[in-house]
Amino acid sequence: MDSNPIRPISNRTPLLDRIDIPADLRRLPESDLRQLADELRTELIDAVSITGGHFGAGLGVVELTVALHYVFDTPNDRLIWDVGHQAYPHKILTGRRDRIRTIRQGGGLSGFTKRSESEYDPFGAAHASTSISSALGMAVARDLRGERRNVIAVIGDSAMSGGMAYEAMNNAGAMDSRLIVVLNDNDMSIAPAVGAMSAYLSRLLSSKSFMSLRHIAKEVARHFPRRLEDTARRAEELARSFITGGTLFEELGFYYVGPIDGHNIDHLLPVLKNVRDSNEPGPVLIHAVTEKGHGYLSAEQADDKWHSVAKFDVITGTQAKSNSKAPSYTSVFAKALIQEAEADDRIIAITAAMPSGTGLNLFGEKFPNRCFDVGIAEQHAVTFAAGLAAEGMKPFAAIYSTFLQRAYDQVVHDVAIQKLPVRFAIDRAGLVGADGQTHAGSFDVTYLGCLPGFVIMAAADEADLVHMVATCAAFDEGPSAVRYPRGDGVGVALPERGIPLEIGRGRIIREGTTIALLSLGGRLGECMKAAQELAAYGLSTTVADARFAKPLDTDLINRLMHEHEVVITIEEGAIGGFGSHVLHYLAMNSLLDHGLKIRTMVLPDIFLDHDSPQAQYDKARLNARHIVETALSALGREIIEQPARA
């Protein structure tokens, strides 16, 4: 029976319209797969033009996705995509095509693989370099249960720069568990030109008859001129020398096959089938060379291959622009850091594979010798910065909040214990909208705030960020961090140059007498709105910007406690952060013993799904109306619903 009998067949995607799940795909003759891949690419381009999202990586794996689902029996065979942002074609082929235009929207598909979304997503991932580790775990579980299934991890060359990938390969190479790793190589220098000879060698390498290097060497040598064959004294090294890149992986214990053209289905299918049908124990690595952005000219011609895009016009490639006239926090940080670096040649910038995401591409253009992209290696980035700091340099490690989590031991052991003045620029602090729970910067104040000697700042607006960058540059007594939100600023005027702030000092924005709102970071604007609404209830409200989560401005806190009936802390972070530090200070100084009403507003104890930032903060109950509700509740009053306008 047709798995989707009511779906109309279009002239644009007649084959794809017949595919609901991979079992439908496997009913097609191989001769149809080229057309199916073209239709899948057309569908991907159309869908992302409407929704925006990750794009270039998905375009690059269309043929590979088709071939993998055609050869392997998914979902019984486990197919794991590293990071997951390249899995849009995979989602289209695995029963989610009808929802692909909801991707990264509230209630819609995740922009990454997600176990709760589909049985075809055996492992959720949105951080890089995890696929081989998780796949090895699944392979060992299979073996312990005596089951039969293939486990395939698809990892990109960028993700392969993460140390965890090599830790996993080292472990897998020492075991007999059968594991297949597909290296999706769209930028690695180890890849030679791919063509007919490379395809032939790859088929040869993966065939049952030639699963040992001694046999491979003999067969390869036979296909070259007589003089080359006669002078080949070490046939094993000869074979490897013609298959550039394999030696490293084989030294790690992997049987290497490749490189093959990742866009040529006729090259992919026989290799994947050979590996699937082999009964040899141990891990195999298939090296597939692809092009990020393949099949869409605007993406192919872009330097970043259109990694992530806004909505765009399919014909012209023109992306939709933000209506905001305020600069992004990321660009403000980059320009402020450039200003500081112009005045101090000890300032160094470090990023972990996110130069444009952190704004350090701008810094690198200005100071190419003082800007370092270390790859997807946050642990190394932090200790590298620590080494620079130990020699008197002023390193700024610009790392997203959610990615800095991956280097926590290095932050503690290599930076904090040694009191080294590494400056952490923590982008994407707070909720991040479409990227959802995996990329939310929810925990940094909590996990940094417990470390002795750390100075932690949170920018309430873009002007504040400029001053905080200057503060980090000037502070040499130990580690410091400044956190700031994703997206555009609030539109305040920017200073010509940042001025270092007094460490541990906040500011009063609005004076009142009854309620005090003590904000840390990007909720300050919502606090100002809440103060205006509270005025309608006859409640005079102070709004204060803490600026520092550590050290606390205890003078400011004491003043707010003594002069107000209710004090509310507001932050866009998890429990254990700023509010917890304030409560601990109050408790230890007997300031909670006399009936003071204090409330702490933090992110809820759940992982919030992707949605618009406004909707996410509504769910988190951290917008102005929730602040008003909290204040009224503390006073034993109820909110008055405003009548709807006619």
XYZ file of C-alpha atoms in Angstrom:
646
model
C 0.000 0.000 0.000
C 1.177 3.525 -0.755
C 2.493 5.011 2.505
C 0.993 8.402 1.657
C -1.849 7.861 -0.828
C -3.468 11.269 -0.457
C -0.379 13.358 -1.229
C -0.695 14.925 -4.691
C 2.182 14.444 -7.091
C 3.618 17.694 -8.409
C 5.466 18.355 -11.632
C 8.320 19.803 -9.624
C 8.987 16.873 -7.258
C 7.236 13.779 -8.662
C 9.624 11.258 -7.103
C 9.928 13.020 -3.758
C 6.144 13.182 -3.551
C 6.138 9.381 -3.401
C 8.503 9.293 -0.423
C 7.111 9.516 3.074
C 9.673 7.372 4.900
C 12.981 5.784 3.845
C 11.274 2.437 3.152
C 9.552 4.179 0.227
C 12.921 5.444 -0.977
C 14.360 1.933 -0.956
C 11.675 0.774 -3.402
C 13.046 3.057 -6.128
C 15.501 1.776 -8.720
C 19.008 3.164 -8.362
C 18.588 4.954 -11.671
C 16.001 7.264 -10.049
C 18.187 8.412 -7.180
C 19.926 11.222 -9.076
C 16.576 12.793 -9.913
C 15.350 12.268 -6.358
C 18.402 14.072 -4.990
C 17.753 17.007 -7.320
C 14.137 17.174 -6.157
C 15.198 16.957 -2.518
C 17.590 19.866 -3.029
C 14.799 21.884 -4.686
C 12.521 21.196 -1.718
C 15.229 22.177 0.765
C 15.928 25.465 -1.010
C 12.248 26.353 -1.155
C 11.613 25.454 2.491
C 14.571 27.368 3.952
C 13.804 30.394 1.766
C 10.531 30.595 3.706
C 11.765 29.772 7.210
C 15.424 30.734 7.258
C 17.823 28.535 9.178
C 20.883 26.390 8.580
C 21.327 25.942 4.867
C 24.770 25.404 3.343
C 25.578 22.212 5.242
C 22.256 20.627 4.293
C 22.781 21.434 0.619
C 26.140 19.710 0.834
C 24.800 16.369 2.081
C 21.745 15.868 -0.149
C 23.242 13.021 -2.188
C 24.875 11.517 0.885
C 21.542 11.576 2.721
C 19.758 9.823 -0.130
C 22.492 7.200 -0.426
C 22.624 6.460 3.307
C 18.890 5.968 3.649
C 18.845 3.901 0.440
C 21.604 1.520 1.519
C 20.928 1.230 5.235
C 17.766 -0.018 6.943
C 16.899 3.051 8.979
C 15.608 3.375 11.665
C 16.708 -0.145 12.652
C 20.168 0.849 11.475
C 21.158 3.873 13.585
C 22.077 6.995 11.593
C 23.602 9.784 13.706
C 24.273 13.265 12.335
C 26.962 15.243 14.129
C 25.709 18.699 15.226
C 22.466 18.040 13.335
C 22.166 21.337 11.484
C 22.795 19.493 8.204
C 19.880 17.126 8.831
C 17.115 19.073 7.041
C 17.231 16.693 4.014
C 17.184 13.787 6.465
C 14.063 15.221 8.093
C 12.330 15.609 4.728
C 12.944 11.931 3.912
C 11.903 10.627 7.339
C 8.244 11.575 7.583
C 8.636 15.250 8.375
C 8.354 16.873 4.972
C 4.868 18.175 5.748
C 6.329 20.080 8.735
C 9.646 21.214 7.269
C 8.310 24.757 6.835
C 7.760 24.940 10.589
C 11.426 24.338 11.374
C 12.859 26.486 14.205
C 9.428 28.026 14.822
C 7.316 27.704 17.950
C 5.663 24.296 18.016
C 7.509 23.265 14.849
C 10.440 21.029 14.023
C 13.753 21.513 15.781
C 16.631 22.868 13.744
C 18.698 19.918 14.981
C 18.173 16.192 15.438
C 15.964 15.406 18.414
C 15.118 12.022 19.892
C 11.608 13.026 20.961
C 10.800 14.235 17.430
C 11.366 11.057 15.426
C 12.519 7.451 15.702
C 14.861 8.312 12.823
C 16.787 10.626 15.185
C 18.486 8.081 17.473
C 20.608 10.747 19.162
C 19.907 14.438 19.638
C 22.762 16.796 18.966
C 23.378 20.489 18.457
C 26.932 20.698 19.767
C 29.696 19.302 17.600
C 31.970 16.275 17.815
C 29.616 13.966 19.729
C 28.548 11.539 16.993
C 31.385 9.000 17.159
C 31.161 8.707 20.949
C 27.409 8.176 20.927
C 27.602 5.816 17.960
C 30.254 3.723 19.675
C 28.029 3.488 22.726
C 25.170 2.251 20.558
C 27.431 -0.240 18.791
C 28.650 -1.690 22.093
C 25.065 -1.903 23.376
C 24.150 -3.788 20.201
C 26.989 -6.244 20.687
C 26.191 -6.844 24.342
C 22.592 -7.651 23.408
C 23.589 -9.875 20.512
C 21.623 -7.744 18.040
C 22.329 -7.118 14.356
C 22.248 -3.576 13.065
C 24.594 -1.025 11.541
C 25.530 2.116 13.422
C 26.586 5.044 11.223
C 27.946 8.394 12.394
C 28.166 11.261 9.897
C 30.663 13.872 11.051
C 31.793 17.011 9.233
C 35.384 18.121 8.894
C 34.771 21.068 11.233
C 33.341 18.770 13.904
C 36.355 16.525 13.383
C 38.486 19.393 14.717
C 36.962 18.802 18.154
C 39.112 16.755 20.498
C 36.181 14.609 21.600
C 36.015 13.103 18.108
C 39.591 11.874 18.406
C 39.031 10.586 21.921
C 36.145 8.525 20.555
C 38.150 7.309 17.560
C 41.015 6.271 19.798
C 38.584 4.257 21.926
C 36.769 2.760 18.924
C 40.027 1.829 17.200
C 41.026 -0.330 20.156
C 37.765 -2.299 20.037
C 36.218 -4.890 17.732
C 32.757 -3.293 17.678
C 31.598 -2.682 14.131
C 31.112 1.048 13.621
C 30.841 3.076 10.412
C 31.965 6.696 10.404
C 31.313 8.881 7.361
C 33.613 11.909 7.249
C 31.723 14.614 5.360
C 34.700 16.636 4.190
C 33.812 19.988 2.649
C 36.894 21.951 3.560
C 39.753 19.690 4.649
C 43.115 20.143 3.006
C 43.833 16.406 3.224
C 41.338 15.702 0.437
C 42.867 15.293 -3.004
C 40.921 15.694 -6.214
C 38.249 13.039 -6.530
C 37.389 11.308 -9.760
C 37.227 7.969 -11.497
C 40.506 6.599 -10.100
C 39.598 7.660 -6.572
C 36.174 6.061 -6.929
C 37.745 2.848 -8.198
C 40.197 2.721 -5.299
C 37.412 3.358 -2.807
C 35.302 0.517 -4.203
C 38.379 -1.678 -4.091
C 39.204 -0.726 -0.519
C 35.687 -1.449 0.689
C 35.086 -4.727 -1.160
C 35.028 -8.038 0.683
C 38.014 -9.405 -1.220
C 40.314 -6.562 -0.285
C 39.704 -5.836 3.379
C 43.380 -6.164 4.263
C 46.064 -3.705 3.288
C 48.390 -6.378 1.920
C 45.845 -7.453 -0.708
C 44.939 -3.863 -1.479
C 48.547 -2.899 -2.072
C 49.072 -5.746 -4.508
C 45.925 -4.942 -6.489
C 46.591 -1.206 -6.588
C 50.154 -1.659 -7.795
C 48.934 -3.928 -10.609
C 46.910 -1.023 -12.066
C 49.882 1.307 -12.402
C 52.708 1.341 -14.991
C 55.173 -1.583 -14.863
C 58.102 0.549 -13.733
C 56.090 1.856 -10.790
C 55.026 -1.649 -9.869
C 58.577 -2.976 -10.131
C 60.008 -0.278 -7.871
C 57.315 -0.576 -5.206
C 59.314 -2.236 -2.429
C 56.815 -1.396 0.220
C 53.452 -2.045 -1.349
C 51.490 -1.214 1.787
C 52.928 2.323 1.984
C 52.449 2.668 -1.773
C 48.751 1.969 -1.441
C 48.391 4.439 1.383
C 50.319 7.133 -0.460
C 47.754 7.134 -3.240
C 44.913 7.536 -0.736
C 45.919 10.731 1.014
C 44.592 11.182 4.523
C 43.983 7.549 5.376
C 47.139 7.032 7.401
C 45.987 9.163 10.351
C 42.693 7.329 10.665
C 44.308 3.916 10.272
C 46.815 4.780 12.978
C 43.785 5.366 15.208
C 42.573 1.876 14.359
C 40.040 2.670 11.622
C 39.852 0.937 8.263
C 39.977 3.888 5.879
C 38.035 4.086 2.597
C 38.211 7.096 0.326
C 38.158 9.785 -0.668
C 35.013 9.540 -2.762
C 32.854 12.174 -4.426
C 30.042 12.841 -1.981
C 27.841 14.271 -4.731
C 28.174 11.291 -7.077
C 25.577 8.685 -6.141
C 27.188 6.148 -8.475
C 30.360 6.436 -6.383
C 28.612 6.453 -3.017
C 26.318 3.456 -3.410
C 28.852 0.674 -4.084
C 31.132 1.813 -1.271
C 28.294 2.060 1.249
C 26.989 -1.360 0.188
C 30.419 -2.938 0.481
C 30.889 -1.576 3.972
C 27.356 -2.549 4.963
C 27.846 -6.135 3.786
C 31.289 -6.649 5.282
C 31.521 -8.918 8.302
C 34.962 -7.675 9.314
C 35.135 -6.484 12.935
C 36.237 -3.021 13.991
C 35.493 0.531 12.874
C 35.500 1.827 9.284
C 35.852 5.436 8.116
C 34.467 6.489 4.729
C 35.900 9.779 3.499
C 33.332 11.618 1.351
C 34.295 14.943 -0.218
C 31.419 17.400 -0.596
C 30.835 21.091 -1.199
C 28.972 23.171 1.336
C 26.147 25.020 -0.414
C 26.286 22.610 -3.369
C 23.597 23.100 -5.992
C 22.617 26.684 -5.147
C 24.832 29.276 -6.790
C 24.443 32.035 -4.200
C 25.532 29.630 -1.468
C 28.383 28.151 -3.512
C 29.836 31.596 -4.169
C 29.603 32.845 -0.573
C 32.684 32.638 1.641
C 30.688 31.044 4.457
C 28.683 28.876 2.023
C 25.516 30.337 3.549
C 25.920 28.447 6.817
C 22.815 30.021 8.363
C 20.440 32.343 6.566
C 17.429 34.553 7.041
C 14.455 34.160 4.750
C 15.568 34.765 1.175
C 14.440 35.142 -2.412
C 15.193 31.890 -4.243
C 15.788 33.597 -7.600
C 18.074 36.430 -6.497
C 19.465 34.995 -3.269
C 18.679 38.264 -1.471
C 18.183 37.673 2.248
C 15.593 39.503 4.317
C 17.078 42.228 6.494
C 16.245 43.090 10.067
C 13.974 46.089 10.589
C 15.958 47.102 13.650
C 18.114 50.207 13.324
C 20.168 49.258 16.374
C 23.450 47.396 15.869
C 23.760 43.810 17.025
C 25.438 43.138 20.338
C 27.942 40.965 18.496
C 29.049 43.805 16.212
C 29.191 46.250 19.122
C 31.459 43.863 21.004
C 33.728 43.437 17.975
C 34.097 47.172 17.380
C 34.707 47.865 21.067
C 37.378 45.182 21.176
C 39.041 46.626 18.073
C 39.173 50.018 19.786
C 40.839 48.504 22.833
C 43.284 46.550 20.670
C 44.295 49.684 18.797
C 45.400 51.160 22.110
C 46.960 47.994 23.568
C 48.944 45.546 21.448
C 48.719 42.901 24.166
C 45.046 42.275 23.406
C 44.492 38.933 21.651
C 41.186 37.533 20.365
C 40.331 33.821 20.376
C 37.310 32.028 18.951
C 36.383 28.361 18.716
C 35.240 28.012 15.092
C 32.784 30.930 15.299
C 34.603 33.980 13.890
C 31.540 35.560 12.267
C 29.171 34.422 15.028
C 31.274 36.192 17.649
C 32.245 39.170 15.472
C 35.918 38.244 15.531
C 36.012 38.087 11.743
C 36.025 41.903 11.952
C 38.803 41.832 14.531
C 40.772 39.389 12.374
C 40.586 41.684 9.365
C 42.129 44.465 11.434
C 44.603 42.370 13.432
C 45.239 39.107 11.564
C 48.250 38.230 13.716
C 46.337 38.715 16.963
C 43.199 36.738 16.142
C 43.063 32.946 16.507
C 40.336 30.546 15.417
C 41.244 27.268 17.121
C 38.451 25.161 15.603
C 35.730 23.395 17.528
C 37.964 23.052 20.548
C 36.630 25.125 23.422
C 38.768 23.332 25.992
C 41.911 24.145 24.051
C 40.710 27.719 23.440
C 40.443 28.394 27.178
C 43.798 26.885 28.118
C 45.446 28.543 25.114
C 44.104 31.838 26.466
C 45.421 30.930 29.907
C 48.896 30.404 28.462
C 48.739 33.797 26.755
C 47.631 35.434 30.006
C 50.442 33.740 31.919
C 52.895 35.524 29.611
C 51.369 38.962 30.127
C 49.058 39.119 27.126
C 45.393 40.144 27.387
C 43.382 37.352 25.770
C 39.662 37.706 25.044
C 38.036 34.297 24.565
C 34.818 35.001 22.638
C 32.685 31.895 23.091
C 28.918 31.435 23.150
C 27.534 30.779 26.627
C 26.281 27.339 25.651
C 29.649 26.389 24.123
C 31.694 27.640 27.072
C 30.009 24.897 29.100
C 32.211 22.451 27.188
C 35.367 23.934 28.688
C 34.330 24.164 32.311
C 37.223 22.172 33.751
C 39.690 24.400 31.907
C 37.926 27.518 33.212
C 38.224 26.184 36.761
C 41.613 24.502 36.720
C 43.636 26.437 34.165
C 42.198 29.927 34.642
C 40.418 30.466 37.962
C 42.731 28.549 40.291
C 45.744 30.322 38.818
C 43.964 33.696 38.892
C 44.925 34.321 35.278
C 43.337 37.389 33.649
C 41.544 35.664 30.794
C 38.618 37.753 29.532
C 35.522 35.797 28.521
C 33.168 37.458 26.034
C 30.007 35.392 26.445
C 27.733 35.870 23.449
C 24.182 34.453 23.209
C 23.547 34.898 26.948
C 19.936 34.214 27.871
C 17.319 32.678 25.590
C 18.179 32.565 21.898
C 14.920 31.970 20.033
C 15.020 29.630 17.040
C 18.081 27.636 18.120
C 16.188 26.554 21.215
C 17.245 24.649 24.291
C 20.613 23.429 23.011
C 21.943 26.933 22.425
C 20.293 28.870 25.255
C 22.810 30.726 27.431
C 21.066 29.819 30.663
C 23.783 28.655 33.009
C 26.915 30.795 32.727
C 26.287 33.082 35.711
C 25.606 29.997 37.819
C 28.631 27.999 36.721
C 31.030 30.969 36.765
C 29.579 32.678 39.840
C 30.665 29.872 42.153
C 34.325 30.262 41.150
C 36.521 32.324 43.497
C 38.001 35.488 42.066
C 35.810 35.800 38.970
C 34.426 39.194 37.920
C 31.140 38.708 36.059
C 29.324 41.480 34.195
C 26.088 41.478 32.215
C 25.301 44.185 29.677
C 21.849 45.743 29.841
C 22.294 47.587 26.539
C 24.874 48.051 23.813
C 26.453 51.130 25.407
C 26.956 49.170 28.609
C 28.677 46.453 26.592
C 31.221 48.936 25.222
C 32.122 50.017 28.757
C 32.319 46.410 29.937
C 34.756 45.474 27.174
C 36.932 48.354 28.348
C 36.550 47.116 31.926
C 37.735 43.629 30.979
C 40.710 45.089 29.115
C 41.720 47.138 32.135
C 41.215 44.418 34.761
C 44.384 42.366 35.322
C 43.848 40.921 38.803
C 42.089 37.746 37.656
C 39.555 36.297 35.220
C 36.586 38.346 34.052
C 33.522 37.775 31.921
C 30.941 39.905 30.180
C 27.711 38.325 28.989
C 25.371 39.831 26.414
C 22.285 38.738 24.482
C 21.826 37.472 20.966
C 20.387 39.899 18.442
C 20.146 43.659 18.172
C 20.678 46.221 20.881
C 17.979 48.472 22.272
C 18.940 51.560 20.270
C 20.825 53.654 22.817
C 23.604 55.999 21.713
C 27.052 54.436 21.744
C 29.993 56.120 23.459
C 32.976 57.093 21.343
C 35.175 54.946 23.562
C 34.494 52.610 26.451
C 35.312 53.786 29.978
C 36.256 51.114 32.558
C 33.570 50.672 35.184
C 34.241 50.563 38.903
C 34.365 46.860 39.729
C 31.289 45.675 41.594
C 29.214 48.841 41.222
C 25.688 49.007 39.841
C 23.545 52.010 38.972
C 20.114 53.422 39.696
C 18.075 54.014 36.541
C 14.807 55.183 38.091
C 14.052 56.279 41.658
C 11.021 55.068 43.614
C 9.937 54.266 47.147
C 7.838 51.083 47.394
C 9.161 48.462 44.981
C 12.748 47.923 43.850
C 13.530 46.000 40.659
C 17.174 44.893 40.619
C 18.003 43.706 37.116
C 21.060 41.899 35.807
C 21.530 42.002 32.039
C 19.064 42.215 29.206
C 15.793 42.369 31.154
C 16.384 45.998 32.142
C 14.072 47.290 29.419
C 11.286 45.005 30.661
C 11.896 46.289 34.193
C 11.396 49.862 32.970
C 8.126 48.863 31.304
C 7.039 47.118 34.494
C 7.809 50.233 36.560
C 5.548 52.279 34.296
C 2.743 49.741 34.651
C 3.171 49.627 38.431
C 2.794 53.395 38.509
C -0.755 52.870 37.231
C -1.405 50.950 40.453
C -0.045 53.845 42.477
C 3.167 51.994 43.255
C 6.410 53.963 43.137
C 9.183 51.800 41.713
C 12.967 51.963 41.695
C 14.786 50.301 38.816
C 18.432 49.396 39.365
C 20.941 47.817 37.008
C 23.281 45.544 38.976
C 25.813 45.378 36.126
C 27.940 42.951 38.176
C 26.821 39.485 39.233
C 30.142 39.143 41.014
C 31.302 40.901 43.071
C 27.911 42.064 44.292
C 27.259 45.744 44.839
C 26.376 45.271 48.507
C 25.977 48.999 49.105
C 23.316 49.135 46.404
C 21.606 46.021 47.751
C 21.593 47.394 51.314
C 20.055 50.644 50.121
C 17.313 48.887 48.167
C 16.507 46.635 51.118
C 16.250 49.480 53.603
C 14.247 51.864 51.417
C 11.635 49.565 49.805
C 8.880 47.243 50.866
C 9.488 44.742 48.050
C 12.743 43.895 46.253
C 12.739 41.728 43.123
C 15.822 40.462 41.314
C 15.429 39.713 37.608
C 17.894 37.820 35.415
C 17.844 35.768 32.214
C 19.623 32.822 33.755
C 18.973 29.646 35.712
C 18.584 29.211 39.444
C 21.855 29.466 41.310
C 22.873 32.706 39.623
C 22.588 36.358 40.558
C 19.415 36.070 42.646
C 20.882 33.200 44.651
C 24.001 35.240 45.400
C 21.849 38.159 46.562
C 19.776 35.889 48.816
C 22.907 34.316 50.269
C 24.323 37.751 51.068
C 21.076 38.845 52.714
C 20.797 35.651 54.760
C 24.390 35.787 55.986
C 23.980 39.429 57.014
C 20.671 38.976 58.874
C 18.797 41.100 56.343
C 16.017 38.529 55.930
C 15.119 38.472 59.604
C 12.685 41.391 59.709
C 9.918 40.637 57.248
C 11.487 41.992 54.072
C 9.629 40.851 50.960
C 12.117 39.621 48.355
C 11.506 37.633 45.181
C 13.949 36.214 42.638
C 12.882 35.856 39.008
C 14.952 33.366 37.011
C 14.486 31.019 34.082
C 12.156 28.126 34.944
C 13.529 24.697 35.799
C 12.866 23.305 32.320
C 14.599 23.320 28.947
C 12.564 25.746 26.842
C 11.852 24.710 23.258
C 12.646 26.900 20.266
C 10.304 29.807 19.574
C 10.526 33.544 19.072
C 12.485 35.259 21.874
C 9.360 37.131 22.977
C 7.387 33.886 23.230
C 10.239 32.176 25.068
C 10.421 34.938 27.671
C 6.657 34.770 28.012
C 6.929 31.057 28.791
C 9.762 31.848 31.185
C 7.591 34.534 32.836
C 10.320 37.145 32.581
C 8.554 39.883 30.614
C 7.167 43.134 32.028
C 3.713 41.819 32.886
C 5.226 38.943 34.846
C 7.381 41.362 36.819
C 4.248 43.369 37.605
C 2.409 40.207 38.701
C 5.295 39.228 40.964
C 5.385 42.669 42.590
C 1.631 42.767 43.163
C 1.608 39.234 44.529
C 4.318 40.139 47.039
C 2.072 42.960 48.235
C -0.989 40.730 48.367
C -2.651 42.503 45.465
C -4.048 41.183 42.204
C -3.393 42.375 38.700
C -6.229 44.309 37.091
C -6.928 43.173 33.576
C -7.080 46.111 31.192
C -10.251 46.188 29.065
C -9.667 45.358 25.405
C -9.818 48.285 23.019
C -12.752 48.415 20.641
